[in-house]
Coordinates of C-alpha atoms in Angstrom, one line a residue:
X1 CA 190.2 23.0 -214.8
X2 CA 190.4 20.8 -211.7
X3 CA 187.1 21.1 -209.8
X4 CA 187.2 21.9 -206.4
X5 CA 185.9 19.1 -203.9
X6 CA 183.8 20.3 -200.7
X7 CA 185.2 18.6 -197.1
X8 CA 183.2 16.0 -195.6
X9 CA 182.9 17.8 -192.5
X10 CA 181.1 20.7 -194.7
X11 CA 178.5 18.6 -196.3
X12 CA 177.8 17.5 -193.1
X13 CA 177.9 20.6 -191.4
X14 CA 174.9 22.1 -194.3
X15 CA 172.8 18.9 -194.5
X16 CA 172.8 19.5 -190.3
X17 CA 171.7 23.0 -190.9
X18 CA 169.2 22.2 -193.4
X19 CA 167.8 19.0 -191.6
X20 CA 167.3 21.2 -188.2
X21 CA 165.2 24.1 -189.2
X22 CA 163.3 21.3 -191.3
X23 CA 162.5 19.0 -187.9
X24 CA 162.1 22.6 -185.8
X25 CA 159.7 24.0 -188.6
X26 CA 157.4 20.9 -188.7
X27 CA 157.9 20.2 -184.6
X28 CA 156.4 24.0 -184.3
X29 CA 154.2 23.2 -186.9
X30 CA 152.5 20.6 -184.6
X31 CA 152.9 22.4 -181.5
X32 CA 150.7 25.5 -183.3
X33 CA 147.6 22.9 -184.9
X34 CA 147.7 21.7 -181.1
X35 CA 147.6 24.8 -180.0
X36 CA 144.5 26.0 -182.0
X37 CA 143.0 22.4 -181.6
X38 CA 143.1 22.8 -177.7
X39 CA 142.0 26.2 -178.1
X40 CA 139.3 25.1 -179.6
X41 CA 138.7 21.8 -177.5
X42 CA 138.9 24.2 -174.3
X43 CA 136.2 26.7 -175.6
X44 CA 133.4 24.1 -176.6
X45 CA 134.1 22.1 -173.4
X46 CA 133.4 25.7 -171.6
X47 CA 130.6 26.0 -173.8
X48 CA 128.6 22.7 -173.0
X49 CA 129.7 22.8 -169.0
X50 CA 127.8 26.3 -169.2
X51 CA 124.8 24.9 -171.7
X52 CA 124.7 22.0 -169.8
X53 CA 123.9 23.9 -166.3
X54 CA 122.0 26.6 -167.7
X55 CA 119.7 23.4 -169.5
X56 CA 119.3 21.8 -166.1
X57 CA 118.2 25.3 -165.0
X58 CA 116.1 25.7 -167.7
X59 CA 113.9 22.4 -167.2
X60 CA 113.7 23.1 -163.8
X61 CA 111.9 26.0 -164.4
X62 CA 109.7 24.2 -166.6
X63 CA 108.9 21.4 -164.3
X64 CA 108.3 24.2 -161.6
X65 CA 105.7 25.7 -164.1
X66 CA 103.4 22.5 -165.3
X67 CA 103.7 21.8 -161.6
X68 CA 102.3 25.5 -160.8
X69 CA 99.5 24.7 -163.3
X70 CA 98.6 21.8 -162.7
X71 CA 98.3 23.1 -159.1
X72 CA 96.3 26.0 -159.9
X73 CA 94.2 24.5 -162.1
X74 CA 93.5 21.8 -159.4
X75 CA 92.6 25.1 -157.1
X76 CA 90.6 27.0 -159.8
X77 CA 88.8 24.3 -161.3
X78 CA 85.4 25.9 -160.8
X79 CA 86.1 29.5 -161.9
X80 CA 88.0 27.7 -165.0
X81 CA 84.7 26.1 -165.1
X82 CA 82.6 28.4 -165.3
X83 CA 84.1 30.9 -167.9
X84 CA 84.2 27.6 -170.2
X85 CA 80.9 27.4 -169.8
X86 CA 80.5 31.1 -170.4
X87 CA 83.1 32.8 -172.3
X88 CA 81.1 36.4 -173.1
X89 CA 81.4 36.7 -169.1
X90 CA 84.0 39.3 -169.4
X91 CA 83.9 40.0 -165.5
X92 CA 84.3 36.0 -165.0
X93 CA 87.4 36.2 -167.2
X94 CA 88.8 39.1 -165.8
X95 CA 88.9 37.9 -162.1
X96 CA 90.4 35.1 -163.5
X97 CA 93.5 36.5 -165.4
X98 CA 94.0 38.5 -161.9
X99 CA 94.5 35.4 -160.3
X100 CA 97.0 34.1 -163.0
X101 CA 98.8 37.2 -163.1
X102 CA 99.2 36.7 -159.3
X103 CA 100.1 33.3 -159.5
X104 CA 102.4 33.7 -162.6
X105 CA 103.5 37.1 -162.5
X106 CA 105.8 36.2 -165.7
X107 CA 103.1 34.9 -167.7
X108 CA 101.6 37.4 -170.3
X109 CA 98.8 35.4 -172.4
X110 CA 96.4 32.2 -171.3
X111 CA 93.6 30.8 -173.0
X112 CA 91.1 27.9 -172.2
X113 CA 90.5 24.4 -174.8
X114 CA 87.9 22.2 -175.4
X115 CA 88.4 18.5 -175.1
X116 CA 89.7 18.6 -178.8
X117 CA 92.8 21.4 -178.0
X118 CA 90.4 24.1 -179.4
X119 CA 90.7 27.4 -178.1
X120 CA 87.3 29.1 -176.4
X121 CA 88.4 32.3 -175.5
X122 CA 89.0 34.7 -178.3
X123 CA 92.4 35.7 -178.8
X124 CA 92.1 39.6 -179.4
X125 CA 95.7 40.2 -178.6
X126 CA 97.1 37.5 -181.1
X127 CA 99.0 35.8 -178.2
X128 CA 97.2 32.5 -179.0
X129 CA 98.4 31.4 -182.2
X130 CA 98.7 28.1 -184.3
X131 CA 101.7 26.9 -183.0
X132 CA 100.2 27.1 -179.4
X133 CA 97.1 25.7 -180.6
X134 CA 99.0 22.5 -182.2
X135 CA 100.5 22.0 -178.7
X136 CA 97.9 21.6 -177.2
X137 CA 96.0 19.3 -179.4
X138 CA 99.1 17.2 -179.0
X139 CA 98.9 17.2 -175.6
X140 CA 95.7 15.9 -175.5
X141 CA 96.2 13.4 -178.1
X142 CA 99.0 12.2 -176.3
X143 CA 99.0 13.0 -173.0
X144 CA 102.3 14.5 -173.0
X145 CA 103.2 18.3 -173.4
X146 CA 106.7 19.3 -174.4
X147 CA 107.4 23.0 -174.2
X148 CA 107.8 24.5 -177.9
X149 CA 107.2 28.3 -178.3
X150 CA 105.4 30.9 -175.6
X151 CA 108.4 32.5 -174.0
X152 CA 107.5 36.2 -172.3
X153 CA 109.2 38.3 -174.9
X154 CA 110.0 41.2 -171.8
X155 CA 111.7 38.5 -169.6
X156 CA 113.0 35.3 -171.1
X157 CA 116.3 35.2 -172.5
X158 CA 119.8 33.8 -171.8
X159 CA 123.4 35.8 -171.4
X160 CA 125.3 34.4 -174.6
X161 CA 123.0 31.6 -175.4
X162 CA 120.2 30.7 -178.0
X163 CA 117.8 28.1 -177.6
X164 CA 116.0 26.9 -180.8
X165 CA 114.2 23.9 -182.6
X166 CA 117.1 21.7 -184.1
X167 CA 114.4 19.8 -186.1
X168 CA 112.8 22.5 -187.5
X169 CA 115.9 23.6 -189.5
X170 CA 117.2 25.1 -186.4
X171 CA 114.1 27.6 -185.5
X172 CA 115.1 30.4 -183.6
X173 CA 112.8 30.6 -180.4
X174 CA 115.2 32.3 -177.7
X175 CA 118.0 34.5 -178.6
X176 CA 120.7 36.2 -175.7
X177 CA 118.8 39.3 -176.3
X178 CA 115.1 37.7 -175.6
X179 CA 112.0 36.3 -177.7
X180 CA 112.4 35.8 -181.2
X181 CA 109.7 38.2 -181.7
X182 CA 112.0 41.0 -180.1
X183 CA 114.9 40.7 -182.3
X184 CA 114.6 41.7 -185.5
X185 CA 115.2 39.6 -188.7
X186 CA 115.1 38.3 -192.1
X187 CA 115.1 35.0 -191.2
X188 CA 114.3 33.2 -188.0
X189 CA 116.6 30.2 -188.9
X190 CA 120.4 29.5 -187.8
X191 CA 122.7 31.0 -191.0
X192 CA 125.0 28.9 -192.7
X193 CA 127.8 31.1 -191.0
X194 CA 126.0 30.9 -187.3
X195 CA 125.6 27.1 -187.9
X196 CA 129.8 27.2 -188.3
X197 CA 130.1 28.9 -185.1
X198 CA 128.2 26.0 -182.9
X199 CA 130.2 25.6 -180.1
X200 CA 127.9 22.9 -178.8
X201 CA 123.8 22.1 -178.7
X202 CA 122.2 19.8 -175.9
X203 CA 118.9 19.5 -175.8
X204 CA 116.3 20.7 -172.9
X205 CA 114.4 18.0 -171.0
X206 CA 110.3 18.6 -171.3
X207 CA 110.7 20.7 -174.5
X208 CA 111.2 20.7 -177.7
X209 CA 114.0 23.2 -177.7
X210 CA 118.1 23.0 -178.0
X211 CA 119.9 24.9 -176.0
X212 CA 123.0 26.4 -178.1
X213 CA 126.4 28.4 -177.5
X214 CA 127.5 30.1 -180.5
X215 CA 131.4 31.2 -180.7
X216 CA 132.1 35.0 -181.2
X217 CA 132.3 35.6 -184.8
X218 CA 135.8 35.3 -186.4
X219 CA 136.9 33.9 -183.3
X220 CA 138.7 30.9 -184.0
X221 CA 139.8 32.1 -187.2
X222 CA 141.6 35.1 -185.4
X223 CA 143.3 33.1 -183.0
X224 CA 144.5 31.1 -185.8
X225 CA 146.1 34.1 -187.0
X226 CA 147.7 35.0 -184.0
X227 CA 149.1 31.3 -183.8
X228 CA 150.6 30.9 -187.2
X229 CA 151.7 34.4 -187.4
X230 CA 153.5 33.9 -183.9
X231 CA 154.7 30.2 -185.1
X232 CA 155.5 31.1 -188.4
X233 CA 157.9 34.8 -187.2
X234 CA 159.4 31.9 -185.2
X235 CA 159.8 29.6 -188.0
X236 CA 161.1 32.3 -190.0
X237 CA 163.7 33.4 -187.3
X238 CA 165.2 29.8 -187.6
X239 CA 165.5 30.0 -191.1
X240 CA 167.0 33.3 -191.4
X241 CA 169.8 31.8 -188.5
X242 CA 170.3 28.5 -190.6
X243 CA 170.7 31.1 -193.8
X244 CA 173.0 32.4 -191.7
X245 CA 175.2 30.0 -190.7
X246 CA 175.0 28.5 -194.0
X247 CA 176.5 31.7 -195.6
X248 CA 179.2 31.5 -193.4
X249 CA 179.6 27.9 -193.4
X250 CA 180.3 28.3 -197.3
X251 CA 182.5 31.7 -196.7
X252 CA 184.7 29.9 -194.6
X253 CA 184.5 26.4 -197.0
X254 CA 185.5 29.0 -199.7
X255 CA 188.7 30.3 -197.2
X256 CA 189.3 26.7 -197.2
X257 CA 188.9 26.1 -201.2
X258 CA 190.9 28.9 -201.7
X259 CA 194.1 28.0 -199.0
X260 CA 193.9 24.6 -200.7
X261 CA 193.8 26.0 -204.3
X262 CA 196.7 28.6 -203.1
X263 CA 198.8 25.4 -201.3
X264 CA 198.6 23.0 -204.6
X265 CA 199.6 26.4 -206.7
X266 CA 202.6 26.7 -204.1
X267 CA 203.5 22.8 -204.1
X268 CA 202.4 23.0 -208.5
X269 CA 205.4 26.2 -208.5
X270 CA 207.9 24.9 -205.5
X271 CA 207.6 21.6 -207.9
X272 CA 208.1 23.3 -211.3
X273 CA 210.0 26.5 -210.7
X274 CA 211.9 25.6 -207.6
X275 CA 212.9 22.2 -209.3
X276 CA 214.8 23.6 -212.3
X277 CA 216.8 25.8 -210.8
X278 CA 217.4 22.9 -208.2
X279 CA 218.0 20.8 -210.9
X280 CA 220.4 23.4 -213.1
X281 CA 222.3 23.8 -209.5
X282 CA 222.8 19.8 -208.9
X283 CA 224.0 19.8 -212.2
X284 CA 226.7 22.3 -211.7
X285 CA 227.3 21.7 -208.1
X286 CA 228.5 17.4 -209.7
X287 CA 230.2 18.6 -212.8
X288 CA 232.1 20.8 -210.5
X289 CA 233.1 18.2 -208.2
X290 CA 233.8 15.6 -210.8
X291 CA 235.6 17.5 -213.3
X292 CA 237.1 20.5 -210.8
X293 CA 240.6 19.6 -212.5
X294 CA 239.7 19.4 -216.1
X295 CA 237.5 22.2 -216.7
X296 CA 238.3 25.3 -218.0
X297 CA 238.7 28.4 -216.4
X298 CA 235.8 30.4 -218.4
X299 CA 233.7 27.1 -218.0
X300 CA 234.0 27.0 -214.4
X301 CA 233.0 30.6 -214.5
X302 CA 230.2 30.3 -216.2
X303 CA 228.8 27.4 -214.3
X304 CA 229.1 29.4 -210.7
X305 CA 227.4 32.2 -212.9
X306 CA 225.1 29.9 -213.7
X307 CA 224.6 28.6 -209.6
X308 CA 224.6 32.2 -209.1
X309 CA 221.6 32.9 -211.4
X310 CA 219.5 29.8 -210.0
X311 CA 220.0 31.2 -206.6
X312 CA 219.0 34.3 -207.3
X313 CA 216.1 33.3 -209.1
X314 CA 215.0 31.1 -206.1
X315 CA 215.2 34.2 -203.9
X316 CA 212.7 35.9 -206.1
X317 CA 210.7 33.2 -206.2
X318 CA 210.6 33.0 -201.9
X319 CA 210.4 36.8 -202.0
X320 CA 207.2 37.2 -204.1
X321 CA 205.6 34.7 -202.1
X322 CA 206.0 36.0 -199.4
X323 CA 205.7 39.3 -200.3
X324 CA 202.2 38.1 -201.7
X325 CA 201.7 36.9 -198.2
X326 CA 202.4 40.2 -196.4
X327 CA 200.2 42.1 -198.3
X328 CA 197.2 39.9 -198.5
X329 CA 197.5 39.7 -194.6
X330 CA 198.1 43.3 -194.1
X331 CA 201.1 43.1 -192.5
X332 CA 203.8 44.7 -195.2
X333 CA 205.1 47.5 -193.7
X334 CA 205.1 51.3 -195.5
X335 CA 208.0 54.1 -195.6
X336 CA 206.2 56.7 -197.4
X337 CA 208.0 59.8 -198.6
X338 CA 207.3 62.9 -201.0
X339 CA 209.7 61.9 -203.7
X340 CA 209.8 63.5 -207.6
X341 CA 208.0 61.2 -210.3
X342 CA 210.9 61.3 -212.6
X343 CA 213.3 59.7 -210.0
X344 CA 211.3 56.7 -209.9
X345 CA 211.1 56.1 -213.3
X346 CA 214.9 57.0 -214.1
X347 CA 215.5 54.4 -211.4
X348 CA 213.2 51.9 -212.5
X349 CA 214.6 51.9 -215.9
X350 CA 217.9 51.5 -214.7
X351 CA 217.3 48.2 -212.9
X352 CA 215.8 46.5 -216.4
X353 CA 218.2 48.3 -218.4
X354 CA 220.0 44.6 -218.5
X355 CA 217.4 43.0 -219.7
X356 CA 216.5 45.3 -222.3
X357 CA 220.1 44.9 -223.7
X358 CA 219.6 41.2 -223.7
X359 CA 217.0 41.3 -225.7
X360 CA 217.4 43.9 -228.1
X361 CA 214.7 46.0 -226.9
X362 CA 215.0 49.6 -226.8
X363 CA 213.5 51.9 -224.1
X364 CA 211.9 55.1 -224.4
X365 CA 210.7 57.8 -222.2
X366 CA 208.2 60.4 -223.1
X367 CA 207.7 62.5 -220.2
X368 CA 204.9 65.2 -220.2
X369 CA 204.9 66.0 -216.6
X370 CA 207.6 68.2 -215.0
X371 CA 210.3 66.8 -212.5
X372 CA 208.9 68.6 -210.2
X373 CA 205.7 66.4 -210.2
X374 CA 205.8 65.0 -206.9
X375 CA 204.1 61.4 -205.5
X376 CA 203.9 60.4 -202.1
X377 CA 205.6 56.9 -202.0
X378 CA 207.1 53.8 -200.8
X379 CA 210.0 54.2 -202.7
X380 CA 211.5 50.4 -202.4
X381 CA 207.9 49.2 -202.8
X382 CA 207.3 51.0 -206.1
X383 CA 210.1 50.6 -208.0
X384 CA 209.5 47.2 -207.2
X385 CA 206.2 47.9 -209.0
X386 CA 207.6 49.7 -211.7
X387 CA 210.1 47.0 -212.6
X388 CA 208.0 44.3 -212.4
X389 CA 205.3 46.2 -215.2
X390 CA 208.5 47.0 -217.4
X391 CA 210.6 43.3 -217.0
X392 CA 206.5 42.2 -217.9
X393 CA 206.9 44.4 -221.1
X394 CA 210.4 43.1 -222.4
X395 CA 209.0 39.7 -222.3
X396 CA 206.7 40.0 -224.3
X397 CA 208.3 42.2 -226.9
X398 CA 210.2 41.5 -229.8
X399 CA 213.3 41.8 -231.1
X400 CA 214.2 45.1 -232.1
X401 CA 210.8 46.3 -230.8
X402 CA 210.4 49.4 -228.0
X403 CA 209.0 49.7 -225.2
X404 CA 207.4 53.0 -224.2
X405 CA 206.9 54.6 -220.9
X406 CA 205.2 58.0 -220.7
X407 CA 203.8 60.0 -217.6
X408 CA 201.0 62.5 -217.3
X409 CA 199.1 64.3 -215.3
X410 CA 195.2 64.3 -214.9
X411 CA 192.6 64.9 -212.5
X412 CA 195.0 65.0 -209.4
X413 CA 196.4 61.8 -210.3
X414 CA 200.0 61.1 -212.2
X415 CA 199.4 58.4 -215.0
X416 CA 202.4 56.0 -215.5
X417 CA 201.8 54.2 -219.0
X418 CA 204.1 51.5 -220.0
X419 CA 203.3 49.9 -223.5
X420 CA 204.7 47.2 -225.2
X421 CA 204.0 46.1 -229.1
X422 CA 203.7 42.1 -228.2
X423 CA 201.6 39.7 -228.4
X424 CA 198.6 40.9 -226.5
X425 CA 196.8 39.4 -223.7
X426 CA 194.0 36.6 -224.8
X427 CA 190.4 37.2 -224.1
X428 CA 190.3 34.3 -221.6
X429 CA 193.3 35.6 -219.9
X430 CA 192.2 39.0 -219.8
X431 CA 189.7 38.9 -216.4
X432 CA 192.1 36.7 -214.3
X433 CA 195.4 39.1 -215.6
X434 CA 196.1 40.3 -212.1
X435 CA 195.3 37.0 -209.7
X436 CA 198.3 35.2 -208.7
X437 CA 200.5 32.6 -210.3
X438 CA 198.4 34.0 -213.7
X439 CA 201.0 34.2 -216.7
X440 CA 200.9 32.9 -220.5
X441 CA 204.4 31.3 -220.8
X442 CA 203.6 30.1 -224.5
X443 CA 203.3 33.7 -225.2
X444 CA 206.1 35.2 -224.0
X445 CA 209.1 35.9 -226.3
X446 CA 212.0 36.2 -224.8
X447 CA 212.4 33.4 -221.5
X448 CA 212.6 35.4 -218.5
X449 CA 212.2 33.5 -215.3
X450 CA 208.5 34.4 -213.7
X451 CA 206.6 33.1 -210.6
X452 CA 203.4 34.4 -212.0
X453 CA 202.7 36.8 -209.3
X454 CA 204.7 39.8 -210.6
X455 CA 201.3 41.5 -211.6
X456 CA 199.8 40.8 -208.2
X457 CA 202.1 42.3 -205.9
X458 CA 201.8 45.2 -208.8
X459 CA 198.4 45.3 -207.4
X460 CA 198.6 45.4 -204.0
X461 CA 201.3 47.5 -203.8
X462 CA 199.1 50.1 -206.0
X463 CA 196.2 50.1 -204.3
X464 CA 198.1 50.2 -200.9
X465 CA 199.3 53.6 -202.4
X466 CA 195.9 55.0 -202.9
X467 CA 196.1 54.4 -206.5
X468 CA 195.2 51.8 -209.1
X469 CA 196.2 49.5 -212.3
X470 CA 194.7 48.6 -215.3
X471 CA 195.7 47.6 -218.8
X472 CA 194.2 47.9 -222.6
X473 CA 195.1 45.3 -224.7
X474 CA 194.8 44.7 -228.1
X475 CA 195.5 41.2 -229.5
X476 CA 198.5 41.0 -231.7
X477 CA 199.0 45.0 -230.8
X478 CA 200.6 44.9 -227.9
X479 CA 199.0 45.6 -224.2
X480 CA 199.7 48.9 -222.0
X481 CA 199.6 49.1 -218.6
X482 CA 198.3 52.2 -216.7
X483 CA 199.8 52.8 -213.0
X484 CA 198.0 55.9 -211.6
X485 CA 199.0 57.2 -208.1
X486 CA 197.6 60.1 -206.0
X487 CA 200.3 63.6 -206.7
X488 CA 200.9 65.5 -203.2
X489 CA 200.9 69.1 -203.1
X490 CA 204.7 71.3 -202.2
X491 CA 203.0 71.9 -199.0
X492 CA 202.7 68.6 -197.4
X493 CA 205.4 68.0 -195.0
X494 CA 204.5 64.7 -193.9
X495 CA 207.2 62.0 -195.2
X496 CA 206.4 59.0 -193.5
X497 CA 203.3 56.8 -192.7

């Protein structure tokens, strides 16, 4: 079997398709990880403009506060005094937390230290503890305080923002609700999650603390999402387009594969079944000419017979062709008319009767329907189809042999049956049966000139009718054909379509 070849144009035309949606798909591709990548540029750089201001805010305030201390410590120095000398003086130390309160109205715990950071007021409220204690023996050991802990649980805290102790496996001093020791918790350090959704850290002059912004959980990973869904729908809808075209691209390459196939099966017949009779008619046409004196009457008879014949069989061959053309394309006109089964078939038979003669074959007609069975029909059209199914028949039946035709009646339909006792059709032969230029001349037994698309136009003209056709075959048995078309009822008056 000759393999069909694809057009240049067409493999170029699907490598286009596929290379597109390929570029488009990794071009979107990028576009979507730069989207998400300055999605997520744009939020931390939000994040450490706002950290960054709120830090400067924050280490003002703690500048302002060692400033106010070290001022009021200048101004209280002998009270202070005093009450370090004497710490049971409960009065002393009372005037003196009025004083602080006045002067830090924030403030909510103080304490006074001995040269060595110890603590000589009693801390009865557990305000004072060892962290605070450690700060200030640092301070004095160093000379340099850096704020650590003491936040006023009721009044410190930061919209959004945490500050913590990076060092200390990031310690949790400040959350955006307040104090640590507001918020309730397991564990006072950053999670392995929360440590994920640092958006950025920058640490807070004077202190020991890191101001942090910490992304909205899930955040990133839904806008993600959103992007590859949206991307990827997008992505998709190329595809689906390319898909598309390609299906078409191959349903027209197919059109294409097929009107090639159909042309080299026209110039494979036109070259072979056009050129005998072409040939046989050249032949006659010279001996005609060259002999017109010597031959013999009967001889030149038989030779414009013989012209006549090759004509003829040219016409069929132009006919069915474009026959086969008209009613692929839909435009084969249809004269339909109520006409009586048994008129068909009497007049089909008559038009093969020659043939049947010729070869020896005998014709018989069982008939189990009534004549007044009636069909509504092209009549031209299907005696055409009834004579191609029978001339089918005689070729492949022997000498001597019979061919049957019977008609019945089922189910609304009537059922035209025309068997012969031949050869059968092969297996490989059998799926194919009814496309055109199909035949088995090596089969046939009796030479009867064919284009191969008898069966075909047997096809369209049935369907076109509203019925069908379909064979049995049994090789070496013989094969029956079955031509079932739709009966009208008496009462339909309508005679053409």
């Amino acid at each position: 079997m000759k393999k069909k070849r694809t057009s240049t144009s067409f493999n170029w035309a699907i490598s286009f398709i596929i290379f597109i949606p390929l570029v488009i798909s990794l071009i979107l591709s990028w576009v979507a990880y730069m989207r998400i990548h300055d999605f997520e540029s744009n939020q931390k750089d939000i994040a450490h403009s706002t950290i960054e201001r709120a830090g400067e805010d924050i280490s003002n305030i703690i500048d302002e506060n060692r400033r106010l201390v070290r001022l009021f410590a200048s101004d209280e120095h002998a009270m202070i005094a005093r009450l370090a000398s004497n710490t049971d003086n409960l009065k002393l130390r009372e005037q003196l937390q009025k004083k602080i309160k006045r002067f830090f109205p924030h403030s909510f715990a103080f304490t006074i230290a001995d040269s060595h950071g110890n603590p000589l007021l009693d801390d009865f409220d557990g305000y004072i503890g060892d962290i605070c204690i450690e700060d200030m023996r640092n301070m004095i050991s160093t000379r340099k305080y850096a704020v650590r802990i003491h936040p006023n649980p009721y009044v410190y805290h930061y919209d959004e923002l945490m500050l913590l102790i990076k060092n200390q496996n990031y310690l949790i001093e400040i959350t955006e609700n307040g104090a640590r020791n507001t918020v309730i918790r397991e564990n006072y350090h950053l999670t392995h999650n929360e440590r994920a959704r640092i958006l950025d850290m920058v640490p807070v002059k004077h202190s020991m603390w890191h101001l942090t912004d910490l992304a909205e959980p899930g955040l990133f990973n839904q806008f993600r999402m959103r992007t590859y869904r949206t991307f990827g729908m997008i992505i998709v809808a190329f595809i689906l387009i390319a898909v598309t075209f390609s299906i078409v691209l191959v349903h027209f390459e197919r059109k294409r594969q097929q009107a090639e196939s159909m042309r080299d099966e026209m110039l494979s017949l036109f070259s072979h079944d056009l050129r005998s009779p072409l040939i046989g008619i050249k032949g006659a046409m010279e001996l005609l000419k060259e002999h017109s004196a010597t031959i013999a009457q009967d001889k030149r008879e038989h030779l414009y017979r013989l012209i006549h014949e090759y004509v003829m069989h040219m016409g069929r061959i132009v006919d069915d062709i474009l026959d086969v053309y008209k009613l692929e394309s839909g435009k084969m006109s249809f004269h339909f008319e109520k006409i009586p089964l048994s008129n068909l078939i009497k007049q089909a038979i008559a038009m093969v009767t020659g043939y049947a003669e010729q070869f020896n074959v005998q014709l018989e007609v069982n008939n189990d329907t009534d004549d007044t069975l009636l069909v509504r029909v092209d009549q031209q059209r299907l005696i055409r189809c009834l004579t191609n199914l029978l001339t089918n028949a005689l070729k492949f039946s022997p000498v001597g042999g019979t061919v049957v035709i019977r008609t019945s009646y089922k189910h609304g339909k009537a059922i035209i049956a025309i068997q012969d006792h031949g050869p059968g059709i092969p297996q490989s032969l059998q799926p194919h049966i009814f496309q055109k230029f199909v035949q088995s001349r090596k089969l046939q037994v009796h030479n009867l000139p064919s284009t191969g698309l008898g069966l075909t136009i047997v096809k369209y003209i049935a369907e076109a009718h509203g019925g069908r056709v379909y064979f049995e075959t049994s090789p070496g048995n013989g094969t029956c054909f079955y031509l079932e078309l739709p009966v009208v009822n008496n009462s339909d008056t309508s005679l053409t379509g």
